[in-house]
XYZ file of N, CA and C in Angstrom:
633
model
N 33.907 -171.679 34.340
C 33.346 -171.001 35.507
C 31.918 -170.551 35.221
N 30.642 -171.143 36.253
C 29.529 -170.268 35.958
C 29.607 -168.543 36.233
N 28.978 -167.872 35.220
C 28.624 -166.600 35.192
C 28.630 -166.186 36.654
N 28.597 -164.876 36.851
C 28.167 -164.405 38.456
C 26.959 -163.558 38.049
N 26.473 -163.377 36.770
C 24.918 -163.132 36.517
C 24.287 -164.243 36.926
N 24.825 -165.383 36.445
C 23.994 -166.493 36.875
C 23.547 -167.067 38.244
N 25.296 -166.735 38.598
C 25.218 -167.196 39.688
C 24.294 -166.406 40.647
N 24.265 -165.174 40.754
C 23.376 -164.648 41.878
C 22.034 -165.007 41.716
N 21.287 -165.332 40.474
C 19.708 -165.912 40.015
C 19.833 -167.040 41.262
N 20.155 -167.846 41.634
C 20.764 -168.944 42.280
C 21.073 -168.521 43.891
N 21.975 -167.656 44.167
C 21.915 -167.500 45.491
C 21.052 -166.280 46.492
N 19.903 -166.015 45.488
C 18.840 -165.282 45.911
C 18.005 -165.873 46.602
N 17.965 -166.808 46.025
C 16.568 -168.139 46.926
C 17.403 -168.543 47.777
N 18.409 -168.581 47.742
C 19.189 -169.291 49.027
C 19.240 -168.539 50.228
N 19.644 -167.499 49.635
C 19.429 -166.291 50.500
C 17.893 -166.126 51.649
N 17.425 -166.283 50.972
C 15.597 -165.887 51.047
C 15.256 -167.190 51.877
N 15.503 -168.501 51.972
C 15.231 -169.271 52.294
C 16.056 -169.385 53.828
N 17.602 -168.739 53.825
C 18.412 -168.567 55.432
C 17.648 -167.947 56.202
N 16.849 -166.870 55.543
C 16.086 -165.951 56.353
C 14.442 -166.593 57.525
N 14.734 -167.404 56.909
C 13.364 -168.236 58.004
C 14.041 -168.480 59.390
N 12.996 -168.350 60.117
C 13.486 -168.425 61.754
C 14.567 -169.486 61.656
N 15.398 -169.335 62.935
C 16.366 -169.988 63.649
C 17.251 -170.715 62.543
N 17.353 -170.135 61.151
C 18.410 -170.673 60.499
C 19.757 -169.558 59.994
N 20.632 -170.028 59.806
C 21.504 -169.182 59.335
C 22.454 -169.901 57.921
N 23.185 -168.271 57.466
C 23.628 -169.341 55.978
C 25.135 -168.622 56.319
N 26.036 -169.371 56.058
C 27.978 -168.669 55.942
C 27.873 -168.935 54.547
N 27.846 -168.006 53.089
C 27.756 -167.654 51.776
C 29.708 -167.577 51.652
N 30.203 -168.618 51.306
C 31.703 -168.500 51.301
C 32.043 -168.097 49.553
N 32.810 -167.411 49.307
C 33.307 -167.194 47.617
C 34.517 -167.040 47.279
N 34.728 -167.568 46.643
C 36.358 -167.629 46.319
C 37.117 -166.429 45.416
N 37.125 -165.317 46.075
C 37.483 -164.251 45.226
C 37.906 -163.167 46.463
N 38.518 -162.105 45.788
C 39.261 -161.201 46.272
C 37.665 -160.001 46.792
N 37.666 -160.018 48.175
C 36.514 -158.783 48.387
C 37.012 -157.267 48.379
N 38.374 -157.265 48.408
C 39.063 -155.679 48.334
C 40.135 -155.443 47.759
N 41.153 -154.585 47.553
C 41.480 -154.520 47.081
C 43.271 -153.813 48.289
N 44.075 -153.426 47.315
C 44.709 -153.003 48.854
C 44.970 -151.227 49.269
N 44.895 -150.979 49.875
C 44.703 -149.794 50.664
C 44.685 -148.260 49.614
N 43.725 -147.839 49.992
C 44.279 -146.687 49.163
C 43.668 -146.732 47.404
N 42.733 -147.859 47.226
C 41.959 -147.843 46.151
C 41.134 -147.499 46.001
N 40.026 -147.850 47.004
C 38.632 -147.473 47.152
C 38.879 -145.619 47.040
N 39.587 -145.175 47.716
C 39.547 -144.017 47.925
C 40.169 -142.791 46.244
N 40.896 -143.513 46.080
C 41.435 -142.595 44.696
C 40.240 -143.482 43.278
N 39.481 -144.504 43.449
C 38.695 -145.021 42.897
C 37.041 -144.307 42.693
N 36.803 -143.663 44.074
C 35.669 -143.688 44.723
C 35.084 -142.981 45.073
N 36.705 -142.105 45.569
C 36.483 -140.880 46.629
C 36.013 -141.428 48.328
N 35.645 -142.366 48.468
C 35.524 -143.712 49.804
C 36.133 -144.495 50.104
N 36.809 -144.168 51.767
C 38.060 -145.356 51.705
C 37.557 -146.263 51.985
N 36.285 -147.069 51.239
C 35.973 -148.408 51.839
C 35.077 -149.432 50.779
N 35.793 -150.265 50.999
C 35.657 -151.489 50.091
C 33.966 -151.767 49.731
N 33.161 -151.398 50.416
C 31.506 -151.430 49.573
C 31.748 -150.100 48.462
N 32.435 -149.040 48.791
C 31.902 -148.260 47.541
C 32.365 -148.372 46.537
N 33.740 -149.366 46.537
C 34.223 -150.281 45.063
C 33.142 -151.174 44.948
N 32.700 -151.819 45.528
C 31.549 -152.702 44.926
C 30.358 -152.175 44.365
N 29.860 -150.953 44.694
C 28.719 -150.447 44.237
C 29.495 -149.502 43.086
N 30.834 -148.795 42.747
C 30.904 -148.499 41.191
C 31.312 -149.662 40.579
N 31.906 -150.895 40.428
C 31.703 -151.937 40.210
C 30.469 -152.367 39.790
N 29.362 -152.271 40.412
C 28.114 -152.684 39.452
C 27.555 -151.787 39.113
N 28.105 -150.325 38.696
C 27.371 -149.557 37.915
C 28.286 -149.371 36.421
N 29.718 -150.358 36.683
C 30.351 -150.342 35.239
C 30.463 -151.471 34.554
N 30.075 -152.624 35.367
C 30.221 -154.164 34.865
C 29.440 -154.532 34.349
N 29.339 -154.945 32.700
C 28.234 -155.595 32.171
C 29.025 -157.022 32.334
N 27.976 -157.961 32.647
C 27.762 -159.467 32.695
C 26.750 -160.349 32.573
N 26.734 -160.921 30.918
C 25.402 -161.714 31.110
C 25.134 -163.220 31.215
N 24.302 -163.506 31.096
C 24.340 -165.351 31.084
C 24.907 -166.183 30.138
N 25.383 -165.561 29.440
C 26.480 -165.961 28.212
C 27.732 -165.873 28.203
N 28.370 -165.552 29.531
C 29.354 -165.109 30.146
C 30.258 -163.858 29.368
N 29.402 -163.260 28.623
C 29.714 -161.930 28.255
C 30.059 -161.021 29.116
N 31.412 -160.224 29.205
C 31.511 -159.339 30.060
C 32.466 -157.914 29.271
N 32.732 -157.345 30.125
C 33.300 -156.061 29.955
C 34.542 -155.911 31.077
N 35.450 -156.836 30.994
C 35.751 -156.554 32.214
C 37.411 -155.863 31.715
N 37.683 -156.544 30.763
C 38.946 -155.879 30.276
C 38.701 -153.856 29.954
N 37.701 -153.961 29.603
C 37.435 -152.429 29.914
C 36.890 -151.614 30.580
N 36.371 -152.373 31.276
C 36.355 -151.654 32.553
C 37.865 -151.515 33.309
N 38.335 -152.457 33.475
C 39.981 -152.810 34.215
C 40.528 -150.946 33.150
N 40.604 -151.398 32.294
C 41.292 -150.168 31.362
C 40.815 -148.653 31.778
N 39.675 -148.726 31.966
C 38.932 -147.034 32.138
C 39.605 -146.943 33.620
N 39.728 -147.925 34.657
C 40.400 -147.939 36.139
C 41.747 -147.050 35.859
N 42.348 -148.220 35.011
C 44.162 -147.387 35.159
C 43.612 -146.709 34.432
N 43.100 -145.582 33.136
C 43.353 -144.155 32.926
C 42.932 -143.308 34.233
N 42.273 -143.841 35.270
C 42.298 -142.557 36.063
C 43.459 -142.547 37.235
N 45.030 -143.469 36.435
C 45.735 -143.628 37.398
C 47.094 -142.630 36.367
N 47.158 -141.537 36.430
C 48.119 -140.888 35.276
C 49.789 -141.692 35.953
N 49.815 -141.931 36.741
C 51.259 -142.378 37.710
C 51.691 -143.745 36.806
N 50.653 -143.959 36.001
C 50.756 -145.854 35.721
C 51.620 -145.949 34.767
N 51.922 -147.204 34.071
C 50.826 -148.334 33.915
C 50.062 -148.855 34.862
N 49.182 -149.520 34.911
C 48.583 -149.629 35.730
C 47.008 -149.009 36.266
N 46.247 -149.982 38.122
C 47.285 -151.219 38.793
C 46.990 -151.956 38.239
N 46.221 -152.447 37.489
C 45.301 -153.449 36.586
C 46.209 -154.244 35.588
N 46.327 -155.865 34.847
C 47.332 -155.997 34.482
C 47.179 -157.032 33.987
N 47.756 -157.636 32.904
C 47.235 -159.165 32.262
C 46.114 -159.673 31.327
N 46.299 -159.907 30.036
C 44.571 -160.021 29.606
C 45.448 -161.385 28.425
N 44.330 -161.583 27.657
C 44.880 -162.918 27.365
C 45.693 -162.298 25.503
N 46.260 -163.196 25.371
C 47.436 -162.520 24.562
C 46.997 -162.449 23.046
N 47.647 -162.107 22.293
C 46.997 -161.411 20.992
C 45.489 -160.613 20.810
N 45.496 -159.875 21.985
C 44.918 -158.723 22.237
C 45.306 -157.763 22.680
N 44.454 -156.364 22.403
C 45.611 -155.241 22.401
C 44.275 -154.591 23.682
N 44.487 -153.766 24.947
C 43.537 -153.549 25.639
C 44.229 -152.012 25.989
N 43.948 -150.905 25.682
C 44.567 -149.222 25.503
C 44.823 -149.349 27.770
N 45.516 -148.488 27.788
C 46.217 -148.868 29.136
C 46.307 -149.812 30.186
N 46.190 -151.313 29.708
C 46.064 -152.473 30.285
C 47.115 -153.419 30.141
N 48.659 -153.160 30.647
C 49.600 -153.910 30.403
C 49.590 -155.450 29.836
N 50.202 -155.921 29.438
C 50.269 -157.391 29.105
C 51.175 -158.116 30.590
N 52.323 -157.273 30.978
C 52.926 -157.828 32.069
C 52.894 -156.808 33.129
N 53.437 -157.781 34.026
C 53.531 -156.408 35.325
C 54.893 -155.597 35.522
N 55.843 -156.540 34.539
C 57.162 -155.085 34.390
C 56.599 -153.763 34.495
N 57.224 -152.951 34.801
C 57.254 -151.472 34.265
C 56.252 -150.989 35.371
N 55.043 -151.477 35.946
C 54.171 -151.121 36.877
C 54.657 -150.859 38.239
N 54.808 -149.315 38.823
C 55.194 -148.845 39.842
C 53.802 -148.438 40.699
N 53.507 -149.428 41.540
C 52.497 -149.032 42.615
C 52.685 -148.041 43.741
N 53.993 -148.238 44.386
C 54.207 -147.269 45.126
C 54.124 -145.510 44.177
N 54.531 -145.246 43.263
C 53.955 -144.098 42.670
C 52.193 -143.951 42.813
N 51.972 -144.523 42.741
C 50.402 -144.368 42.599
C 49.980 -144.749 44.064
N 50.521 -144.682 44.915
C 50.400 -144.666 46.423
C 49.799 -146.254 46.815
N 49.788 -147.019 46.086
C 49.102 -148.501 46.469
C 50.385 -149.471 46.172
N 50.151 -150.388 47.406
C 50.919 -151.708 47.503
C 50.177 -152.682 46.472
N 51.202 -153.855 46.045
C 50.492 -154.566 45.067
C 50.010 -155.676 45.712
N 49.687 -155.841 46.977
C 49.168 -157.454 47.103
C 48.261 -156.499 48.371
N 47.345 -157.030 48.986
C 46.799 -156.464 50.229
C 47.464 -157.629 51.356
N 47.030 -157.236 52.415
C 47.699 -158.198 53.561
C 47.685 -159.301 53.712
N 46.384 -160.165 52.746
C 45.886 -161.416 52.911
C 47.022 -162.264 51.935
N 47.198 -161.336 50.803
C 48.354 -161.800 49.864
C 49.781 -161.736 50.207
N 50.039 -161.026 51.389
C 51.396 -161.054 51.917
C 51.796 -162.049 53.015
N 50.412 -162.198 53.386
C 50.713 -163.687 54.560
C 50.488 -164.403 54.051
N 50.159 -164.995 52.817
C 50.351 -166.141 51.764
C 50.930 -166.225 50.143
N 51.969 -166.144 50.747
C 52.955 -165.442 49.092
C 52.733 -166.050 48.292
N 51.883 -167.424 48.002
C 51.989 -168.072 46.582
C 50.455 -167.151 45.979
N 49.621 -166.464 47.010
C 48.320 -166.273 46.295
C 48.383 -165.060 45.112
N 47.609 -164.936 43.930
C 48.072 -164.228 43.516
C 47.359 -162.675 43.449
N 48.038 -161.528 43.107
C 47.923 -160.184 43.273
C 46.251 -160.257 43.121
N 45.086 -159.483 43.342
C 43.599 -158.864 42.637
C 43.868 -157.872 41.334
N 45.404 -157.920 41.042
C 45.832 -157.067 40.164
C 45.378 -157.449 38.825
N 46.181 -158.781 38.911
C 46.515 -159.488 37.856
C 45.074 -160.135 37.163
N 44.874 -160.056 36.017
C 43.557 -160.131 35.325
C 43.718 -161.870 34.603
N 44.551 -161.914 34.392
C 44.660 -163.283 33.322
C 45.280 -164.500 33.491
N 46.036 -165.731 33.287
C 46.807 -166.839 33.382
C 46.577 -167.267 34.543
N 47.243 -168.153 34.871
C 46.741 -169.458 35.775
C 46.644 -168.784 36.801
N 45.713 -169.484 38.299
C 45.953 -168.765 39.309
C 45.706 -167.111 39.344
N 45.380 -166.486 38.661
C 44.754 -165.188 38.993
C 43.559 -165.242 39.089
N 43.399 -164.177 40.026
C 41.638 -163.903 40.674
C 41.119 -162.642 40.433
N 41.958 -161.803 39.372
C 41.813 -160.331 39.053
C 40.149 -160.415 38.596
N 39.649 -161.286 37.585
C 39.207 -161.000 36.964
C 37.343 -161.285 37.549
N 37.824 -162.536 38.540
C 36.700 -162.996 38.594
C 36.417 -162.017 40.185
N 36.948 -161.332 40.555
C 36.884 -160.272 41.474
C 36.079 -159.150 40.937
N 36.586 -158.615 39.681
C 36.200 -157.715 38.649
C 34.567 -158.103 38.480
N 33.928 -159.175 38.309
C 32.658 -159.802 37.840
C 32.226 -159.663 38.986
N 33.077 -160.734 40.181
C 32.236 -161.051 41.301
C 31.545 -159.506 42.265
N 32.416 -158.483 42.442
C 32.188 -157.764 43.353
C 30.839 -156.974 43.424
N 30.359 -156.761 41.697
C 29.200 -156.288 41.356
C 27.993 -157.186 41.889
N 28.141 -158.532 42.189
C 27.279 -159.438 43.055
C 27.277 -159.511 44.296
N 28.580 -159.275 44.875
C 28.130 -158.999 46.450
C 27.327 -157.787 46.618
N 27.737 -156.582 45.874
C 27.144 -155.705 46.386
C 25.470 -155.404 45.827
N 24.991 -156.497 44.764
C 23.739 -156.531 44.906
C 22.898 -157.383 46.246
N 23.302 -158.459 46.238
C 23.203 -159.310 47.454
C 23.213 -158.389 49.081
N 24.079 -157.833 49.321
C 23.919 -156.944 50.338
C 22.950 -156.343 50.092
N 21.969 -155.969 49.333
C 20.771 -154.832 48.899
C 19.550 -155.874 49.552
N 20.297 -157.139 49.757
C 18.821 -157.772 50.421
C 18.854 -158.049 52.054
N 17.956 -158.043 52.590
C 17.542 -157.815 54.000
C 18.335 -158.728 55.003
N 19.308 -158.756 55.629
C 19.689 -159.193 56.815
C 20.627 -159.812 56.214
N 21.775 -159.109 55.793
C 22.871 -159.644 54.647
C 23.985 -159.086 55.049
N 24.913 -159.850 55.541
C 26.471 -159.033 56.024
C 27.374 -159.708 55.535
N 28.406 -158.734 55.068
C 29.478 -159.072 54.140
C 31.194 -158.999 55.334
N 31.501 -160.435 55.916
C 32.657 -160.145 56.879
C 33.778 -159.758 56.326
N 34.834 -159.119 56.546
C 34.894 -158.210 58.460
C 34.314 -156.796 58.143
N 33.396 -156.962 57.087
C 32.765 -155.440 56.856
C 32.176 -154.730 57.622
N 31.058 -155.630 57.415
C 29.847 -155.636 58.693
C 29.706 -156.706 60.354
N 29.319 -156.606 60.690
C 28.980 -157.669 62.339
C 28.630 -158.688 61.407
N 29.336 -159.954 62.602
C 28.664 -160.983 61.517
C 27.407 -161.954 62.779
N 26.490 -161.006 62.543
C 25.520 -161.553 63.531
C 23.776 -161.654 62.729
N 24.008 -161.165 61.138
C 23.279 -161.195 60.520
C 22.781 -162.797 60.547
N 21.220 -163.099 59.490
C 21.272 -164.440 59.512
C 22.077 -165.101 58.214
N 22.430 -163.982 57.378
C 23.422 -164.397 56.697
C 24.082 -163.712 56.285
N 25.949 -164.374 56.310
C 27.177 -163.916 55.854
C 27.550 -164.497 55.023
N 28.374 -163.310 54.626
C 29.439 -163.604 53.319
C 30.620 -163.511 53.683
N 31.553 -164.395 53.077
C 32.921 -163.942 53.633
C 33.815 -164.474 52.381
N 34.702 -164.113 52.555
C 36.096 -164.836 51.520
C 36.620 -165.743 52.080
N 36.837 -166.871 51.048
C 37.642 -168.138 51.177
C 38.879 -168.754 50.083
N 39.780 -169.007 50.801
C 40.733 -169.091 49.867
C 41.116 -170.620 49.932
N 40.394 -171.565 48.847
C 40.933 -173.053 49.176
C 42.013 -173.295 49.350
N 42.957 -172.803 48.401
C 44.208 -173.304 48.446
C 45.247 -173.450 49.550
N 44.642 -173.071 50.640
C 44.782 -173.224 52.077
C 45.311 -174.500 52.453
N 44.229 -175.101 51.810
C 44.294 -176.655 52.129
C 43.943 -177.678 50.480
N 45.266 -177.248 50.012
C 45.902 -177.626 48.859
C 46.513 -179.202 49.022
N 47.030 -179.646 50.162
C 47.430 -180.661 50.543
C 45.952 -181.512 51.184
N 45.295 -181.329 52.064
C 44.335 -181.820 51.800
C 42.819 -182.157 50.814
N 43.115 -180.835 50.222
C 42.107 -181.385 49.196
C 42.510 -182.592 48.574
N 43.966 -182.750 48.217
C 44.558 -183.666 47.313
C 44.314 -185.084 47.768
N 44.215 -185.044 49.223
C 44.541 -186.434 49.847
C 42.576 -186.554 49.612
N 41.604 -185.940 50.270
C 40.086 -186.231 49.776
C 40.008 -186.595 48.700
N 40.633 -185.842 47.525
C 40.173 -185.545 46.152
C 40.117 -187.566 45.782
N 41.719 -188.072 45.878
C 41.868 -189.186 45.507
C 41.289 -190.353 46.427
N 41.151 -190.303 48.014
C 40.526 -190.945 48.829
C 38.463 -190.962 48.370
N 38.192 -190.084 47.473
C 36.855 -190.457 47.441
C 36.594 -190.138 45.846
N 37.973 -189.936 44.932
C 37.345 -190.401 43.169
C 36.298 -189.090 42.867
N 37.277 -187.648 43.793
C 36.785 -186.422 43.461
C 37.728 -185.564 42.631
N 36.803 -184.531 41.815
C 37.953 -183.561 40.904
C 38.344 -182.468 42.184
N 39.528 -181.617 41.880
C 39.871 -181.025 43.203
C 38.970 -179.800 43.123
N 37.613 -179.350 42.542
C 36.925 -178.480 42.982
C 35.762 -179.456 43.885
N 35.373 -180.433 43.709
C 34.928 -180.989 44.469
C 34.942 -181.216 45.838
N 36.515 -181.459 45.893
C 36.961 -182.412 46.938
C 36.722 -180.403 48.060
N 37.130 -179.806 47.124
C 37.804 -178.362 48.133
C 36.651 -177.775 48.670
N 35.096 -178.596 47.959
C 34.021 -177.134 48.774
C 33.068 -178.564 49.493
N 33.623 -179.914 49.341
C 33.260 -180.881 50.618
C 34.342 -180.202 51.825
N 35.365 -180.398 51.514
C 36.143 -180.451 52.784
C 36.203 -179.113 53.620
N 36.016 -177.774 52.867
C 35.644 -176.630 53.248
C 33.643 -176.674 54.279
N 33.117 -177.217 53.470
C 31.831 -177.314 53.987
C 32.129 -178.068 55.830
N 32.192 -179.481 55.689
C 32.701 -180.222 56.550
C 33.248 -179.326 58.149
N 34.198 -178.763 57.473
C 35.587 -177.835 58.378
C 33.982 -177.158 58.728
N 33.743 -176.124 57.988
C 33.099 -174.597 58.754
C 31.809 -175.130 59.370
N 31.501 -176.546 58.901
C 30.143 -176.883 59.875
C 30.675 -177.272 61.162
N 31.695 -177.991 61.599
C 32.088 -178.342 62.760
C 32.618 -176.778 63.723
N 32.740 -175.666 62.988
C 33.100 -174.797 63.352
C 32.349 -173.763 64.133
């Protein structure tokens, strides 16, 4: 995966360049933008998903070496959850991370007043938790990296992050979840001699331009 230090060097000019008359940009990312109810606020003291993104990039180191901090940051989260383990969960194994479970046994969310999936994860049960930090299919982590980049990106001029803000800016951001179209990527992927990250941000592109 490229860095999301890197990556934002990269979608600054892109950015900067939507902004010329009569163009617009849809900035799609494949990551979790919130979290589920009731975080931001025992997180934040704000029940709302930008002010996790802005302490998010005042605790996330990430550099172009894909150096990060994210397992401890995740860790300093659950100590300010005394109800836990927890909600934070998963890191890669023969490592020891001080209140950062290895599994999600034993983790009672409803004590700590939060559900473990948000709504987007309950109307698609295979996706997995923003909880979960590690192994296949989790998005804990790159949520953890990514969020500190949206919320620099919003710091630039005519920048809306959907269903946050109106999306009438000249450019949005929104969340996308390929695996949507898991069955079609598959059928592109092999119909045109693509790997399935390929095939998933042609056929995604394609879709939202006709849209």
């Amino acid at each position: 995966h490229r860095t999301r230090a890197a990556a934002v060097t990269s979608d600054v000019p892109l950015v900067a360049a939507a902004r010329r008359p009569r163009q617009r940009l849809l900035h799609w990312i494949d990551f979790a933008f919130g979290y589920p109810a009731g975080f931001a606020a025992r997180l934040t003291g704000q029940a709302a998903a930008p002010a996790v993104w802005h302490w998010l990039a005042g605790a996330i180191r990430d550099d172009a070496e894909n150096r990060n901090n994210r397992f401890d940051v995740a860790s300093q989260i659950n100590a300010a959850f005394p109800e836990g383990p927890g909600p934070f969960w998963s890191h890669p194994s023969g490592q020891q991370w001080p209140g950062l479970p290895f599994r999600r046994a034993g983790i009672d969310y409803a004590a700590m007043g939060l559900a473990e999936a948000r709504a987007a994860e309950v109307a698609v049960p295979r996706a997995k938790s923003p909880w979960m930090l590690f192994n296949p299919g989790s998005v804990g982590s790159q949520s953890l990296l990514g969020l500190p980049m949206i919320h620099r990106l919003t710091q630039l001029p005519e920048v809306a992050v959907w269903p946050f803000d109106a999306p009438a800016a000249p450019v949005v951001i929104a969340e996308i979840y390929p695996s949507l179209l898991a069955g079609e990527v598959a059928i592109l992927a092999n119909a045109e001699g693509l790997t399935a990250d390929q095939a998933q941000v042609r056929l995604l592109s394609r879709a939202l331009y006709r849209l």
